[in-house]
Short mmCIF file of C-alpha atoms and ligand atoms in Angstrom, two decimals:
data_model
loop_
_atom_site.label_atom_id
_atom_site.label_comp_id
_atom_site.label_asym_id
_atom_site.label_seq_id
_atom_site.Cartn_x
_atom_site.Cartn_y
_atom_site.Cartn_z
CA MET A 1 30.09 -26.50 32.85
CA GLN A 2 32.64 -23.27 32.79
CA GLU A 3 33.23 -24.73 29.10
CA LEU A 4 29.33 -24.36 28.33
CA ILE A 5 28.93 -20.87 30.12
CA THR A 6 31.98 -19.59 28.15
CA THR A 7 30.64 -20.83 24.64
CA TRP A 8 27.75 -19.65 25.61
CA THR A 9 28.74 -16.17 26.81
CA MET A 10 31.20 -15.71 23.47
CA ALA A 11 28.19 -16.88 21.12
CA ILE A 12 25.95 -14.41 22.73
CA ALA A 13 28.30 -11.59 22.48
CA SER A 14 29.00 -12.46 18.60
CA LEU A 15 25.75 -12.38 18.37
CA ILE A 16 24.85 -8.78 19.82
CA ALA A 17 28.03 -7.29 18.37
CA THR A 18 26.39 -8.05 15.30
CA LEU A 19 22.95 -6.67 16.21
CA LEU A 20 24.43 -3.33 17.51
CA LEU A 21 26.48 -2.87 14.12
CA LEU A 22 23.27 -3.51 11.71
CA LEU A 23 21.11 -1.35 14.16
CA ALA A 24 24.55 1.04 13.83
CA ILE A 25 24.39 0.91 10.24
CA TYR A 26 20.50 1.10 10.44
CA THR A 27 20.22 4.49 12.46
CA TRP A 28 23.18 5.75 11.03
CA PRO A 29 22.96 9.81 12.20
CA ARG A 30 21.90 11.53 9.00
CA GLY A 31 19.39 14.47 10.26
CA GLU A 32 20.25 18.08 10.14
CA ARG A 33 23.38 19.13 12.25
CA ARG A 34 22.51 20.77 15.50
CA ARG A 35 23.55 18.80 18.31
CA CYS A 36 26.52 20.41 20.74
CA PRO A 37 29.61 18.02 20.41
CA GLY A 38 30.54 19.47 24.00
CA HIS A 39 34.06 18.52 24.69
CA ARG A 40 35.76 16.80 22.61
CA GLY A 41 39.43 16.28 23.43
CA TRP A 42 41.57 12.93 24.58
CA ARG A 43 41.19 14.08 28.07
CA THR A 44 37.09 12.90 27.49
CA LEU A 45 38.76 9.17 27.08
CA TRP A 46 39.00 9.20 30.89
CA ASN A 47 35.76 9.55 31.38
CA PRO A 48 33.25 6.36 30.38
CA SER A 49 30.26 7.80 29.55
CA ARG A 50 32.47 9.18 26.71
CA TRP A 51 32.76 5.87 25.50
CA ILE A 52 28.78 4.95 25.39
CA ARG A 53 26.86 8.33 24.43
CA ARG A 54 28.14 10.42 21.46
CA SER A 55 28.12 13.63 23.05
CA GLU A 56 28.33 14.91 26.94
CA CYS A 57 26.11 18.01 26.21
CA TRP A 58 23.84 17.06 23.28
CA GLN A 59 21.88 20.73 23.60
CA ASP A 60 19.88 21.39 20.45
CA LEU A 61 21.34 24.48 18.82
CA THR A 62 18.70 25.20 16.45
CA GLY A 63 18.31 29.32 16.21
CA VAL A 64 21.83 29.89 17.85
CA PRO A 65 23.12 32.59 16.34
CA ILE A 66 26.27 31.42 14.28
CA ALA A 67 29.25 33.89 14.85
CA SER A 68 30.93 35.54 12.05
CA THR A 69 33.97 33.26 12.63
CA GLY A 70 31.24 30.33 11.61
CA ASP A 71 31.60 29.03 15.48
CA VAL A 72 28.04 28.87 17.22
CA ARG A 73 28.36 29.19 21.04
CA CYS A 74 26.39 26.19 23.09
CA PRO A 75 23.98 27.71 25.72
CA GLU A 76 24.04 24.97 27.78
CA CYS A 77 27.69 24.24 28.21
CA GLY A 78 29.34 27.84 26.84
CA ARG A 79 31.47 26.32 24.19
CA SER A 80 32.10 27.72 21.09
CA THR A 81 32.14 24.80 18.24
CA PRO A 82 33.03 25.46 14.27
CA ILE A 83 29.00 25.26 12.29
CA GLU A 84 30.90 21.91 10.28
CA ARG A 85 32.26 20.33 14.10
CA VAL A 86 27.69 20.31 14.91
CA LEU A 87 26.91 17.16 15.09
CA ARG A 88 23.61 15.51 12.92
CA ASP A 89 20.72 14.49 15.24
CA GLY A 90 19.84 11.03 15.51
CA ARG A 91 20.93 8.69 18.00
CA ARG A 92 22.78 9.65 21.26
CA ILE A 93 24.73 6.17 21.39
CA ARG A 94 27.88 4.93 19.92
CA LEU A 95 26.91 2.09 18.59
CA GLY A 96 28.91 1.16 16.04
CA VAL A 97 32.08 1.51 18.55
CA ILE A 98 30.25 -0.53 21.20
CA GLY A 99 29.58 -3.23 18.13
CA ALA A 100 32.97 -3.26 16.91
CA VAL A 101 34.71 -3.32 20.39
CA LEU A 102 32.35 -6.09 21.55
CA GLY A 103 33.21 -8.13 18.23
CA VAL A 104 36.99 -7.49 18.75
CA ILE A 105 36.48 -9.07 22.31
CA ALA A 106 34.16 -12.40 21.02
CA ILE A 107 36.75 -12.95 17.89
CA GLY A 108 39.75 -12.75 20.36
CA SER A 109 38.77 -15.33 22.81
CA GLN A 110 37.18 -17.04 20.19
CA ILE A 111 40.91 -17.36 18.30
CA GLY A 112 42.53 -17.94 21.88
CA VAL A 113 40.41 -20.78 22.60
CA ALA A 114 40.73 -22.03 19.30
CA ALA A 115 44.29 -22.13 19.26
CA HIS A 116 44.58 -23.18 22.95
CA SER A 117 42.94 -26.69 22.49
CA GLY A 118 43.83 -27.27 18.89
CA ARG A 119 39.64 -27.15 17.87
CA PRO A 120 38.82 -24.06 15.95
CA LEU A 121 35.18 -24.80 16.48
CA ARG A 122 35.26 -25.44 20.21
CA SER A 123 33.21 -21.87 21.00
CA ILE A 124 30.64 -22.26 18.97
CA PRO A 125 27.40 -23.67 20.40
CA THR A 126 26.20 -27.71 19.81
CA LEU A 127 23.12 -26.68 18.56
CA ALA A 128 24.46 -24.39 16.21
CA LEU A 129 26.44 -27.48 14.65
CA VAL A 130 23.76 -30.10 14.96
CA MET A 131 22.13 -27.73 12.51
CA LEU A 132 24.91 -27.42 10.56
CA SER A 133 25.70 -31.94 10.07
CA ASN A 134 22.91 -31.96 8.08
CA THR A 135 24.11 -29.61 4.95
CA ALA A 136 27.43 -29.87 2.90
CA ILE A 137 29.57 -27.89 5.50
CA GLY A 138 28.91 -30.60 8.11
CA GLU A 139 28.77 -33.65 6.35
CA HIS A 140 31.77 -36.34 7.14
CA ARG A 141 35.18 -35.19 7.40
CA THR A 142 34.79 -31.44 7.55
CA VAL A 143 35.84 -29.34 10.40
CA VAL A 144 32.52 -29.46 11.85
CA ARG A 145 32.01 -33.18 11.72
CA LYS A 146 35.36 -33.73 13.65
CA GLU A 147 34.39 -31.46 16.34
CA ILE A 148 30.73 -32.96 16.90
CA GLU A 149 32.48 -36.27 16.47
CA GLN A 150 34.57 -34.76 19.48
CA ARG A 151 32.03 -34.01 21.52
CA VAL A 152 29.83 -36.77 21.38
CA GLY A 153 33.13 -38.96 22.46
CA ASP A 154 33.66 -36.48 25.43
CA GLY A 155 29.56 -37.04 26.05
CA ALA A 156 29.21 -33.77 25.57
CA ILE A 157 25.74 -34.39 23.49
CA ALA A 158 22.32 -35.38 25.33
CA GLY A 159 18.76 -34.42 24.79
CA PHE A 160 17.46 -32.67 22.38
CA ASN A 161 21.09 -31.96 20.27
CA ALA A 162 21.37 -35.78 20.59
CA ARG A 163 18.29 -36.76 18.94
CA ARG A 164 18.58 -34.19 16.08
CA LEU A 165 22.61 -35.45 15.39
CA ALA A 166 21.22 -39.04 15.48
CA ASP A 167 18.34 -38.06 13.45
CA VAL A 168 21.88 -37.00 10.58
CA LEU A 169 24.04 -39.76 11.62
CA VAL A 170 21.85 -42.66 10.76
CA PHE A 171 21.84 -41.59 6.51
CA ASP A 172 26.01 -42.08 7.03
CA LEU A 173 25.24 -45.65 7.49
CA ARG A 174 23.80 -46.69 4.02
CA ALA A 175 25.57 -47.58 1.46
CA ASP A 176 27.30 -44.55 0.08
CA GLY A 177 30.77 -45.20 -1.50
CA ARG A 178 32.57 -43.66 1.08
CA LYS A 179 34.74 -44.98 3.32
CA TRP A 180 34.87 -45.34 7.12
CA ASN A 181 31.28 -42.70 7.37
CA ALA A 182 29.50 -45.57 8.61
CA ASN A 183 31.79 -46.99 10.76
CA GLU A 184 31.66 -43.44 12.98
CA ALA A 185 28.48 -42.85 12.84
CA ALA A 186 27.57 -46.48 14.35
CA ASP A 187 30.36 -45.69 16.87
CA ALA A 188 28.71 -41.97 17.69
CA LEU A 189 25.43 -43.31 16.92
CA GLY A 190 26.18 -46.17 20.27
CA ARG A 191 27.22 -43.34 22.50
CA LEU A 192 24.38 -40.85 22.11
CA TRP A 193 22.38 -44.08 23.25
CA PRO A 194 19.10 -43.86 24.56
CA ASP A 195 18.79 -40.52 22.62
CA SER A 196 19.81 -42.00 19.41
CA LYS A 197 16.62 -44.52 19.66
CA ASP A 198 14.44 -43.21 17.76
CA ALA A 199 16.61 -42.43 14.87
CA LEU A 200 17.83 -46.65 14.82
CA ASP A 201 14.44 -47.36 15.32
CA ARG A 202 13.34 -45.65 12.38
CA GLU A 203 16.14 -46.63 10.10
CA LEU A 204 15.98 -50.02 10.48
CA VAL A 205 12.36 -50.20 9.22
CA GLU A 206 13.40 -47.13 6.35
CA GLY A 207 17.10 -47.66 5.64
CA ASP A 208 18.37 -49.41 2.94
CA VAL A 209 20.80 -53.13 3.14
CA GLN A 210 24.09 -51.92 4.68
CA SER A 211 21.89 -49.56 7.45
CA ARG A 212 19.66 -51.84 8.34
CA LYS A 213 21.78 -54.79 9.18
CA ILE A 214 24.29 -51.74 11.20
CA VAL A 215 21.20 -50.52 13.00
CA ALA A 216 20.48 -53.99 14.14
CA VAL A 217 24.08 -54.65 15.53
CA ILE A 218 23.63 -51.13 17.54
CA LEU A 219 20.37 -51.91 19.07
CA ARG A 220 20.84 -55.58 19.98
CA SER A 221 23.82 -54.36 21.81
CA ARG A 222 22.03 -51.54 23.52
CA ASP A 223 18.60 -51.99 23.60
CA GLN A 224 17.21 -54.80 26.04
CA THR A 225 13.70 -55.12 25.42
CA GLY A 226 13.43 -56.49 21.76
CA SER A 227 10.73 -55.12 19.16
CA MET A 228 9.39 -57.00 16.17
CA GLU A 229 11.16 -54.74 13.70
CA LEU A 230 14.73 -56.14 15.29
CA PHE A 231 13.52 -59.70 15.83
CA ILE A 232 12.65 -59.74 12.20
CA ALA A 233 15.74 -58.11 11.27
CA SER A 234 17.86 -60.45 13.07
CA VAL A 235 16.32 -63.32 11.64
CA ASP A 236 17.21 -61.94 8.52
CA ASP A 237 20.90 -61.61 9.69
CA LEU A 238 21.18 -64.76 10.23
CA ARG A 239 21.68 -65.27 6.40
CA ASP A 240 25.16 -65.97 5.08
CA ASP A 241 25.70 -62.16 3.26
CA GLY A 242 29.50 -62.79 2.46
CA ASP A 243 28.87 -59.23 1.98
CA ALA A 244 31.63 -57.00 4.42
CA SER A 245 31.29 -53.54 2.74
CA ALA A 246 30.31 -52.10 5.81
CA GLY A 247 33.68 -53.81 6.97
CA TRP A 248 34.21 -55.08 10.82
CA LEU A 249 30.56 -53.98 11.51
CA LEU A 250 29.18 -56.69 10.29
CA GLN A 251 31.62 -58.95 11.41
CA GLY A 252 30.16 -61.85 13.45
CA ASN A 253 27.01 -60.24 12.96
CA ALA A 254 24.97 -63.45 12.80
CA ARG A 255 26.28 -64.62 16.40
CA ASP A 256 25.15 -61.52 17.41
CA ALA A 257 21.66 -62.13 16.20
CA GLY A 258 21.51 -65.54 16.90
CA GLU A 259 22.34 -64.79 20.64
CA TYR A 260 19.30 -61.94 20.43
CA LEU A 261 17.10 -63.99 19.10
CA ILE A 262 17.82 -66.95 21.45
CA ASP A 263 16.77 -64.52 24.50
CA HIS A 264 14.11 -63.07 23.02
CA TYR A 265 13.27 -66.55 21.47
CA TRP A 266 9.09 -66.87 22.65
CA GLU A 267 8.12 -63.15 21.52
CA ALA A 268 7.93 -64.96 18.49
CA PRO A 269 8.76 -68.66 17.77
CA GLU A 270 7.19 -68.90 14.63
CA LEU A 271 9.76 -66.28 13.40
CA ILE A 272 12.50 -68.83 13.69
CA ARG A 273 10.40 -72.03 13.00
CA ALA A 274 9.92 -70.26 9.57
CA VAL A 275 13.38 -70.40 8.93
CA LEU A 276 14.33 -74.04 9.12
CA ASP A 277 13.12 -74.79 5.72
CA SER A 278 15.36 -71.54 4.44
CA ASP A 279 17.37 -71.22 1.14
CA ASP A 280 19.88 -69.98 3.11
CA ALA A 281 21.90 -72.93 4.31
CA GLN A 282 23.84 -70.61 7.66
CA GLN A 283 20.20 -69.56 8.10
CA ARG A 284 18.46 -72.92 8.49
CA ARG A 285 21.61 -74.41 10.36
CA ILE A 286 21.74 -71.52 13.30
CA ALA A 287 17.80 -71.27 13.40
CA MET A 288 18.53 -75.03 14.54
CA VAL A 289 20.77 -74.67 16.70
CA ILE A 290 18.53 -71.48 17.99
CA CYS A 291 15.40 -73.38 18.58
CA GLY A 292 17.51 -75.93 20.55
CA PHE A 293 19.12 -73.38 23.05
CA ALA A 294 15.67 -71.53 23.62
CA GLY A 295 14.62 -75.42 24.33
CA ASP A 296 11.66 -75.59 21.83
CA ALA A 297 10.47 -78.78 21.86
CA THR A 298 7.77 -78.59 19.16
CA VAL A 299 10.41 -78.81 16.47
CA VAL A 300 13.12 -81.87 18.01
CA GLU A 301 11.73 -84.15 15.44
CA ARG A 302 12.83 -81.89 12.45
CA VAL A 303 15.81 -80.23 13.99
CA ILE A 304 17.58 -83.07 15.76
CA PRO A 305 18.15 -85.40 12.65
CA VAL A 306 19.98 -82.65 10.72
CA LEU A 307 21.77 -81.22 13.25
CA ILE A 308 23.01 -84.94 14.41
CA ASP A 309 24.78 -84.86 11.17
CA GLU A 310 27.20 -82.58 12.71
CA LEU A 311 28.02 -84.33 15.59
CA ARG A 312 29.75 -86.81 13.00
CA ASP A 313 33.30 -86.97 13.11
CA ASN A 314 34.22 -85.44 10.30
CA ASP A 315 36.51 -82.24 8.86
CA ILE A 316 34.76 -79.23 9.91
CA TRP A 317 36.38 -77.80 12.59
CA GLY A 318 34.01 -77.05 15.41
CA ASP A 319 30.52 -77.89 14.09
CA ALA A 320 30.05 -80.60 16.77
CA ARG A 321 31.11 -78.08 19.58
CA LEU A 322 27.81 -75.68 18.43
CA ALA A 323 25.69 -78.81 17.53
CA ALA A 324 26.09 -80.55 20.94
CA PRO A 325 25.26 -78.10 23.36
CA ALA A 326 22.04 -77.03 21.21
CA VAL A 327 20.49 -80.85 20.89
CA PHE A 328 21.65 -81.04 24.78
CA LYS A 329 19.15 -78.01 25.43
CA PHE A 330 16.64 -79.09 24.08
CA GLY A 331 16.01 -81.18 27.06
CA PRO A 332 14.43 -84.53 28.25
CA PRO A 333 12.12 -84.67 24.77
CA ALA A 334 15.03 -84.65 22.72
CA ILE A 335 15.85 -88.10 23.80
CA GLU A 336 13.50 -90.10 22.06
CA ALA A 337 14.65 -88.73 18.94
CA LEU A 338 18.37 -89.25 19.78
CA ARG A 339 17.65 -93.02 20.68
CA PRO A 340 17.94 -94.27 17.19
CA TYR A 341 21.66 -92.90 17.03
CA VAL A 342 22.85 -94.61 20.01
CA ASP A 343 24.56 -97.65 17.90
CA ASP A 344 25.54 -95.61 14.96
CA PRO A 345 28.90 -96.86 13.34
CA ASP A 346 30.07 -93.35 13.30
CA ARG A 347 31.84 -93.62 16.90
CA GLN A 348 31.90 -89.35 17.84
CA LEU A 349 28.12 -89.17 17.10
CA ARG A 350 27.57 -92.76 18.35
CA GLU A 351 29.15 -91.51 22.43
CA THR A 352 28.08 -87.90 21.78
CA VAL A 353 24.54 -89.42 21.57
CA ARG A 354 24.78 -92.13 25.00
CA SER A 355 26.55 -88.68 26.97
CA ILE A 356 23.53 -86.69 25.89
CA ILE A 357 20.88 -89.18 26.61
CA GLU A 358 22.51 -90.13 29.97
CA ARG A 359 22.59 -86.66 31.24
CA LEU A 360 19.56 -86.00 29.89
CA GLU A 361 18.43 -88.83 32.35
CA HIS A 362 20.16 -87.69 35.13
CA PRO A 363 20.48 -83.94 35.48
CA ASP A 364 23.00 -84.68 39.04
CA ARG A 365 25.36 -86.50 37.11
CA ALA A 366 28.56 -84.11 36.20
CA TRP A 367 30.27 -84.83 32.97
CA ASP A 368 33.17 -86.60 35.18
CA GLU A 369 30.67 -88.72 36.98
CA CYS A 370 28.80 -90.30 33.59
CA GLU A 371 29.11 -93.76 32.50
CA ASN A 372 29.40 -92.51 28.47
CA ARG A 373 32.30 -89.88 28.52
CA LEU A 374 31.44 -87.45 25.61
CA PRO A 375 34.19 -87.63 23.14
CA ARG A 376 36.64 -84.66 23.10
CA ILE A 377 34.89 -81.94 20.38
CA THR A 378 36.80 -79.22 21.75
CA SER A 379 39.89 -78.19 22.83
CA THR A 380 38.44 -75.57 25.11
CA THR A 381 36.34 -77.09 27.71
CA HIS A 382 35.65 -80.61 29.27
CA ASP A 383 31.84 -79.93 29.32
CA PRO A 384 30.79 -78.35 26.20
CA LEU A 385 27.19 -79.67 26.49
CA VAL A 386 26.53 -76.05 29.46
CA LEU A 387 28.57 -74.09 26.86
CA ASP A 388 26.30 -70.72 26.03
CA PHE A 389 25.37 -70.01 22.19
CA TRP A 390 27.83 -67.00 22.06
CA THR A 391 30.97 -68.95 23.15
CA ALA A 392 29.61 -72.43 21.50
CA ALA A 393 29.68 -70.00 18.39
CA GLY A 394 32.69 -68.55 19.09
CA GLY A 395 36.35 -69.44 18.09
CA ARG A 396 35.60 -70.95 14.60
ZN1 ZN B 401 26.73 22.24 24.98
#
């Protein structure tokens, strides 16, 4: 708060100083020489009114006779002044001096604050910096942008300023060949939440491939309400993009999208069902797993025969760990689809299927009370059937 007051005081002081100096130039005294300057000497410095006023007398000397010595004697204060020292008519106030003094104070304290904090722009108001942020002098890696990032980090930007800033930052999320600017913008946009919501929602629709993916990551981590646009973007994120151009931002975005889609599954189940036949293997597989975790019984016949293959004893480490809880979470409707595999030649598949069926038929039995024990398909837990999607999909 105190910082805010200092900032604004300095900004207003600079503004007034500038205005006064401009006004001083504009109203420069250029009239006739006819005003009495009054007493002039260093003693007058003790009188504060002389700091502001150009003369303590200001008597109009028009028509007063000039003596042979060239002096004019003021009928008001009685002083004699050489005619060339009589003041020109015009403003009475020393605008230029006041403006200059104010300017020196503002600039001086500015330099003081900058030197003290190591942040040269510390005393510039946020609004001014935000306005500069979409110009060349405020883009990524400039002093202006660094100061903005510092303030975002301090949580000092909110409301109007935050919304304007978010409008600018979303453009940095797009693929532009510059390194790291997307990461820093994403970080700032996350911190500006919820003020950044409108800008992110817009970018989710209008952005390029990279920015839409990053925006989806940010929105999924912040927005608990869910929107159709985000749902569609998340289904798309299930694809194996294999493109790591945006670095860490997109790592694990399929897992992240999967969890979001499970949470919001019943808002648009047809969108997930539509990608069960996707041309992208990863999207197809995660969509099936999502249907399982969401308990969508309408697709049991389509999904279980595929997920079953992942329960076989193969060399793909960890795939059973995700497939087993997905099959289990379909609930009792899965039992009939699982029956054909209870005598499968593959031991891991056979035992997993028997165990799942027993657990579904006897929900009261814990994992260690069952006749059919689940084979060890993961080393992290004895009971992978109750893992949630996020955990089951991790550690691969
Ligand atoms: Zn006078």
